[in-house]
Amino acid sequence: MTELEFAQKVNDAGGTAYLVGGAVRDKFRGVTAHDRDYCVTGINEKKIAKAFPNIFNVGKSFPVFLLNIDGKHCEVALARTEKKVGSGYRGFSVKFDSSVTIEQDLFRRDTTINAMAIDILRDELIDPFGGREDVANKKIRAVSKHFMDDPVRALRAARQSAQFNFEITEETLTAMNLCAFELKDEPGERIFAELKNALKTDKPSIFFRSLERAGILEITFPEIANLRGKTQPVEFHPEGDAYEHTLQILDEVSKINPKPEIRFAALAHDFGKGKTPLEMLPHHYQHEMRGLDVLQEMAQRINLPADWKKIASFVISEHMRAAVMTRPGKIVDFLVRLHNSKISADDFNDIINLDNHGLPPFLANAEKILTEILKVSGRDAPPELQGEQIGNWIRKERIKALIKLKFLPDSKIEDEVFE
Ligand code: CTP
């Protein structure tokens, strides 16, 4: 069924079909939307089911149907109004009968750029809140005070700002600020979902800076807020404090690496600097250890996926020593740890290269070295060796293999090779 056939059928059943949300916004941004959502007015659930016998309701608290339109599974919702009756995103009473108009449905939405509809048959834009102008002027603006009904919209607005490089209006920043109280009780999954979306944008720092401007960074991501004012030695960090450094590394890594879990690890690499005792500043001795504690707290709060946590833990604990190792034994041990971790050498290097302003040859060639040293296995050990002796033999043979590859400065190979 084509989009037009769908709209015609809805029309024949006595209703009107609209394209809504991101697809309309993206049309005016001049980009292809990744999905197309529809809203239907003037008919009830029964009539929809009659007009489309294969339709299938996936909504829990209100009807949302899945329909195959233009070869894709698309969401078709009945127009609805929402009324806040309690706290959080579940505290709504929803009305969705055939009397709800498209304007009422658009009114319940978060930002003006997302609150436009196109009447498909008439090819007519419904834009009661100036969404098209806001797209043209690159503005993120709350539709109404109902923005605050769902506190996670504060994160959505910050994410939209990063996603489209649009500016959030002053009133919207105030509305975001007023979400603070309820945000504290939002489920971690919802916070994580928006963080993940933000990390997929071209310049994720905009997300955190927007939350800061709205005065809700402490509540949403205290581990990032704590980096503010944590000074660092100027000779190594002309960019400023640990907050500026972290956001800079995050954006730089995002330019070269699309994976949100790697971008998250870049965000987390200096978490420990937020806990540096004030008398120690501008130095941050042992911030790797403190960083792991910060990550642990955050992971619990926002239900961080296990893989994300493992990757970030590895980067936090290894980022300081990885680039400055010189002893072959330590390098072999590290490369084996890297191999057994959840992060690839290339992804790890994307972060370290930017944080350290370059990579030592053994790191830049980590994959090549690993291919060689992992060829050494216990099966080749002399038969008289047992238990721990086999482990020691493997390690020594790997060190020899590493030295042969000549990625280390010669002077270091002579002394303490096996430490
Ligand atoms: N919406 C909302 N408030 C929310 C979530 C969604 O008002 N908390 C509305 C917005 O109008 C949004 C639409 O529902 O455009 C669809 O939401 P979603 O699928 O999350 O879309 P977007 O985040 O806008 O992203 P895209 O449209 O690009 O998929």
mmCIF file of C-alpha atoms in Angstrom, residues 69-279:
data_model
loop_
_atom_site.group_PDB
_atom_site.id
_atom_site.type_symbol
_atom_site.label_atom_id
_atom_site.label_comp_id
_atom_site.label_asym_id
_atom_site.label_seq_id
_atom_site.Cartn_x
_atom_site.Cartn_y
_atom_site.Cartn_z
ATOM 1 C CA ILE A 69 3.157 1.595 3.972
ATOM 2 C CA ASP A 70 5.486 1.999 1.004
ATOM 3 C CA GLY A 71 7.180 -1.267 2.013
ATOM 4 C CA LYS A 72 7.996 -0.199 5.580
ATOM 5 C CA HIS A 73 6.415 -0.937 8.954
ATOM 6 C CA CYS A 74 5.033 2.438 9.974
ATOM 7 C CA GLU A 75 3.372 3.601 13.176
ATOM 8 C CA VAL A 76 -0.170 4.901 12.806
ATOM 9 C CA ALA A 77 -1.625 6.478 15.963
ATOM 10 C CA LEU A 78 -5.066 7.858 16.691
ATOM 11 C CA ALA A 79 -4.939 11.551 17.521
ATOM 12 C CA ARG A 80 -4.884 11.943 21.296
ATOM 13 C CA THR A 81 -4.745 14.490 24.062
ATOM 14 C CA GLU A 82 -2.809 13.987 27.269
ATOM 15 C CA LYS A 83 -3.540 15.362 30.700
ATOM 16 C CA LYS A 84 -1.045 15.320 33.525
ATOM 17 C CA VAL A 85 -2.558 13.581 36.555
ATOM 18 C CA GLY A 86 0.547 12.407 38.436
ATOM 19 C CA SER A 87 4.286 12.494 38.522
ATOM 20 C CA GLY A 88 6.692 11.219 35.854
ATOM 21 C CA TYR A 89 6.072 9.950 32.358
ATOM 22 C CA ARG A 90 3.402 7.489 33.473
ATOM 23 C CA GLY A 91 1.323 10.154 35.215
ATOM 24 C CA PHE A 92 -0.964 10.886 32.275
ATOM 25 C CA SER A 93 -4.607 10.401 31.419
ATOM 26 C CA VAL A 94 -4.983 9.964 27.677
ATOM 27 C CA LYS A 95 -8.018 10.696 25.511
ATOM 28 C CA PHE A 96 -8.205 9.283 21.980
ATOM 29 C CA ASP A 97 -11.717 9.345 20.574
ATOM 30 C CA SER A 98 -12.693 10.463 17.079
ATOM 31 C CA SER A 99 -13.397 14.023 18.272
ATOM 32 C CA VAL A 100 -9.694 14.818 18.971
ATOM 33 C CA THR A 101 -8.372 17.203 16.321
ATOM 34 C CA ILE A 102 -4.911 17.209 14.747
ATOM 35 C CA GLU A 103 -4.218 20.587 16.398
ATOM 36 C CA GLN A 104 -4.976 19.070 19.816
ATOM 37 C CA ASP A 105 -2.672 16.168 19.083
ATOM 38 C CA LEU A 106 0.134 18.529 17.998
ATOM 39 C CA PHE A 107 -0.372 20.606 21.147
ATOM 40 C CA ARG A 108 0.639 17.659 23.405
ATOM 41 C CA ARG A 109 4.027 17.337 21.681
ATOM 42 C CA ASP A 110 7.441 18.455 22.927
ATOM 43 C CA THR A 111 8.939 21.055 20.575
ATOM 44 C CA THR A 112 7.514 23.140 17.748
ATOM 45 C CA ILE A 113 9.728 21.521 15.114
ATOM 46 C CA ASN A 114 8.151 18.176 16.089
ATOM 47 C CA ALA A 115 4.600 19.559 16.236
ATOM 48 C CA MET A 116 3.741 19.844 12.561
ATOM 49 C CA ALA A 117 1.548 17.611 10.397
ATOM 50 C CA ILE A 118 0.893 17.204 6.686
ATOM 51 C CA ASP A 119 -2.620 16.283 5.537
ATOM 52 C CA ILE A 120 -1.577 13.653 3.005
ATOM 53 C CA LEU A 121 -4.546 13.796 0.616
ATOM 54 C CA ARG A 122 -4.744 17.596 0.550
ATOM 55 C CA ASP A 123 -0.968 18.022 0.732
ATOM 56 C CA GLU A 124 -1.534 20.737 3.332
ATOM 57 C CA LEU A 125 0.780 21.711 6.201
ATOM 58 C CA ILE A 126 -0.751 22.046 9.679
ATOM 59 C CA ASP A 127 1.688 24.139 11.712
ATOM 60 C CA PRO A 128 -0.125 25.846 14.606
ATOM 61 C CA PHE A 129 3.017 26.654 16.640
ATOM 62 C CA GLY A 130 5.415 27.990 14.023
ATOM 63 C CA GLY A 131 7.514 24.839 13.635
ATOM 64 C CA ARG A 132 8.486 25.605 10.065
ATOM 65 C CA GLU A 133 9.820 29.030 11.003
ATOM 66 C CA ASP A 134 11.723 27.498 13.919
ATOM 67 C CA VAL A 135 13.320 24.978 11.554
ATOM 68 C CA ALA A 136 14.333 27.872 9.280
ATOM 69 C CA ASN A 137 15.696 29.873 12.244
ATOM 70 C CA LYS A 138 17.268 26.800 13.845
ATOM 71 C CA LYS A 139 15.372 27.084 17.133
ATOM 72 C CA ILE A 140 14.347 24.485 19.675
ATOM 73 C CA ARG A 141 11.191 25.821 21.339
ATOM 74 C CA ALA A 142 8.758 24.094 23.708
ATOM 75 C CA VAL A 143 5.227 23.952 22.265
ATOM 76 C CA SER A 144 3.607 24.921 25.566
ATOM 77 C CA LYS A 145 3.967 24.550 29.330
ATOM 78 C CA HIS A 146 2.935 20.914 28.798
ATOM 79 C CA PHE A 147 6.549 20.404 27.759
ATOM 80 C CA MET A 148 7.197 19.895 31.490
ATOM 81 C CA ASP A 149 4.607 17.144 31.769
ATOM 82 C CA ASP A 150 7.232 14.664 30.651
ATOM 83 C CA PRO A 151 10.522 15.657 32.363
ATOM 84 C CA VAL A 152 12.652 13.655 29.906
ATOM 85 C CA ARG A 153 11.722 16.265 27.310
ATOM 86 C CA ALA A 154 14.418 18.405 28.951
ATOM 87 C CA LEU A 155 16.932 15.823 27.725
ATOM 88 C CA ARG A 156 15.136 15.534 24.380
ATOM 89 C CA ALA A 157 15.426 19.283 23.800
ATOM 90 C CA ALA A 158 19.146 19.190 24.635
ATOM 91 C CA ARG A 159 19.559 16.210 22.327
ATOM 92 C CA GLN A 160 17.640 17.906 19.508
ATOM 93 C CA SER A 161 19.898 20.926 19.903
ATOM 94 C CA ALA A 162 22.948 18.674 19.404
ATOM 95 C CA GLN A 163 21.322 16.625 16.643
ATOM 96 C CA PHE A 164 20.319 19.576 14.455
ATOM 97 C CA ASN A 165 22.735 22.190 15.779
ATOM 98 C CA PHE A 166 19.732 24.363 16.716
ATOM 99 C CA GLU A 167 19.645 26.833 19.588
ATOM 100 C CA ILE A 168 17.303 26.364 22.532
ATOM 101 C CA THR A 169 15.180 29.435 23.282
ATOM 102 C CA GLU A 170 15.383 31.125 26.707
ATOM 103 C CA GLU A 171 11.815 30.129 27.687
ATOM 104 C CA THR A 172 12.549 26.542 26.760
ATOM 105 C CA LEU A 173 15.695 26.576 28.901
ATOM 106 C CA THR A 174 13.482 27.729 31.776
ATOM 107 C CA ALA A 175 10.984 24.936 31.040
ATOM 108 C CA MET A 176 13.886 22.457 31.017
ATOM 109 C CA ASN A 177 15.007 23.812 34.378
ATOM 110 C CA LEU A 178 11.531 23.303 35.800
ATOM 111 C CA CYS A 179 11.761 19.594 34.878
ATOM 112 C CA ALA A 180 14.568 19.196 37.444
ATOM 113 C CA PHE A 181 12.414 18.043 40.342
ATOM 114 C CA GLU A 182 10.676 15.239 38.449
ATOM 115 C CA LEU A 183 13.798 14.251 36.519
ATOM 116 C CA LYS A 184 15.296 12.900 39.747
ATOM 117 C CA ASP A 185 12.721 10.102 39.779
ATOM 118 C CA GLU A 186 12.827 9.183 36.092
ATOM 119 C CA PRO A 187 13.771 5.588 35.313
ATOM 120 C CA GLY A 188 17.454 5.166 34.417
ATOM 121 C CA GLU A 189 16.508 3.510 31.106
ATOM 122 C CA ARG A 190 14.883 6.711 29.848
ATOM 123 C CA ILE A 191 17.894 8.833 30.802
ATOM 124 C CA PHE A 192 20.235 6.326 29.167
ATOM 125 C CA ALA A 193 18.131 6.234 25.973
ATOM 126 C CA GLU A 194 18.500 10.008 25.543
ATOM 127 C CA LEU A 195 22.206 9.913 26.440
ATOM 128 C CA LYS A 196 22.703 7.267 23.759
ATOM 129 C CA ASN A 197 20.813 9.372 21.196
ATOM 130 C CA ALA A 198 22.898 12.401 22.150
ATOM 131 C CA LEU A 199 26.114 10.407 21.749
ATOM 132 C CA LYS A 200 25.100 9.565 18.197
ATOM 133 C CA THR A 201 25.031 13.225 17.161
ATOM 134 C CA ASP A 202 27.889 14.957 15.341
ATOM 135 C CA LYS A 203 28.787 17.194 18.270
ATOM 136 C CA PRO A 204 27.613 15.585 21.530
ATOM 137 C CA SER A 205 29.118 18.354 23.702
ATOM 138 C CA ILE A 206 26.128 20.516 22.698
ATOM 139 C CA PHE A 207 23.886 18.126 24.645
ATOM 140 C CA PHE A 208 25.839 18.597 27.888
ATOM 141 C CA ARG A 209 26.335 22.333 27.394
ATOM 142 C CA SER A 210 22.578 22.721 26.838
ATOM 143 C CA LEU A 211 21.814 20.850 30.058
ATOM 144 C CA GLU A 212 24.299 23.085 31.823
ATOM 145 C CA ARG A 213 22.720 26.230 30.401
ATOM 146 C CA ALA A 214 19.353 24.980 31.637
ATOM 147 C CA GLY A 215 20.893 24.419 35.095
ATOM 148 C CA ILE A 216 20.156 20.683 35.137
ATOM 149 C CA LEU A 217 23.546 19.126 34.418
ATOM 150 C CA GLU A 218 24.069 18.390 38.153
ATOM 151 C CA ILE A 219 20.811 16.495 38.309
ATOM 152 C CA THR A 220 21.077 14.599 35.048
ATOM 153 C CA PHE A 221 24.819 13.909 34.816
ATOM 154 C CA PRO A 222 26.558 14.893 38.089
ATOM 155 C CA GLU A 223 29.714 13.075 36.983
ATOM 156 C CA ILE A 224 30.102 15.577 34.112
ATOM 157 C CA ALA A 225 29.034 18.585 36.190
ATOM 158 C CA ASN A 226 31.707 17.675 38.785
ATOM 159 C CA LEU A 227 34.443 18.159 36.180
ATOM 160 C CA ARG A 228 33.712 21.901 36.071
ATOM 161 C CA GLY A 229 36.309 23.981 37.829
ATOM 162 C CA LYS A 230 38.671 21.014 38.194
ATOM 163 C CA THR A 231 41.804 22.776 36.987
ATOM 164 C CA GLN A 232 44.612 21.006 35.163
ATOM 165 C CA PRO A 233 48.259 21.930 34.494
ATOM 166 C CA VAL A 234 48.053 24.594 31.756
ATOM 167 C CA GLU A 235 51.124 23.314 29.916
ATOM 168 C CA PHE A 236 49.323 20.044 29.146
ATOM 169 C CA HIS A 237 45.791 21.410 28.975
ATOM 170 C CA PRO A 238 45.570 24.867 27.409
ATOM 171 C CA GLU A 239 41.886 24.125 26.672
ATOM 172 C CA GLY A 240 40.976 24.643 30.350
ATOM 173 C CA ASP A 241 39.510 22.563 33.160
ATOM 174 C CA ALA A 242 38.633 18.859 33.137
ATOM 175 C CA TYR A 243 35.110 19.697 31.886
ATOM 176 C CA GLU A 244 36.418 21.543 28.800
ATOM 177 C CA HIS A 245 38.993 18.828 28.194
ATOM 178 C CA THR A 246 36.381 16.056 28.415
ATOM 179 C CA LEU A 247 33.935 17.757 26.052
ATOM 180 C CA GLN A 248 36.743 18.503 23.612
ATOM 181 C CA ILE A 249 37.913 14.873 23.559
ATOM 182 C CA LEU A 250 34.305 13.699 23.222
ATOM 183 C CA ASP A 251 33.723 15.878 20.150
ATOM 184 C CA GLU A 252 37.070 14.988 18.593
ATOM 185 C CA VAL A 253 36.508 11.253 19.076
ATOM 186 C CA SER A 254 32.987 11.654 17.648
ATOM 187 C CA LYS A 255 34.473 13.087 14.443
ATOM 188 C CA ILE A 256 36.356 9.856 13.774
ATOM 189 C CA ASN A 257 34.396 7.138 15.567
ATOM 190 C CA PRO A 258 30.643 6.573 15.117
ATOM 191 C CA LYS A 259 30.136 4.031 17.924
ATOM 192 C CA PRO A 260 28.187 5.513 20.867
ATOM 193 C CA GLU A 261 29.834 3.151 23.377
ATOM 194 C CA ILE A 262 33.296 4.385 22.314
ATOM 195 C CA ARG A 263 32.156 7.993 22.489
ATOM 196 C CA PHE A 264 30.841 7.216 25.976
ATOM 197 C CA ALA A 265 34.231 5.816 26.979
ATOM 198 C CA ALA A 266 35.811 9.070 25.753
ATOM 199 C CA LEU A 267 33.305 10.988 27.875
ATOM 200 C CA ALA A 268 34.146 8.815 30.889
ATOM 201 C CA HIS A 269 37.943 8.642 30.567
ATOM 202 C CA ASP A 270 38.587 11.403 33.124
ATOM 203 C CA PHE A 271 35.517 10.939 35.362
ATOM 204 C CA GLY A 272 37.896 10.550 38.317
ATOM 205 C CA LYS A 273 39.073 14.166 37.954
ATOM 206 C CA GLY A 274 35.679 15.223 39.294
ATOM 207 C CA LYS A 275 36.642 13.654 42.636
ATOM 208 C CA THR A 276 40.182 15.021 42.914
ATOM 209 C CA PRO A 277 40.720 16.496 46.410
ATOM 210 C CA LEU A 278 40.866 20.300 46.035
ATOM 211 C CA GLU A 279 44.310 20.518 47.691
#
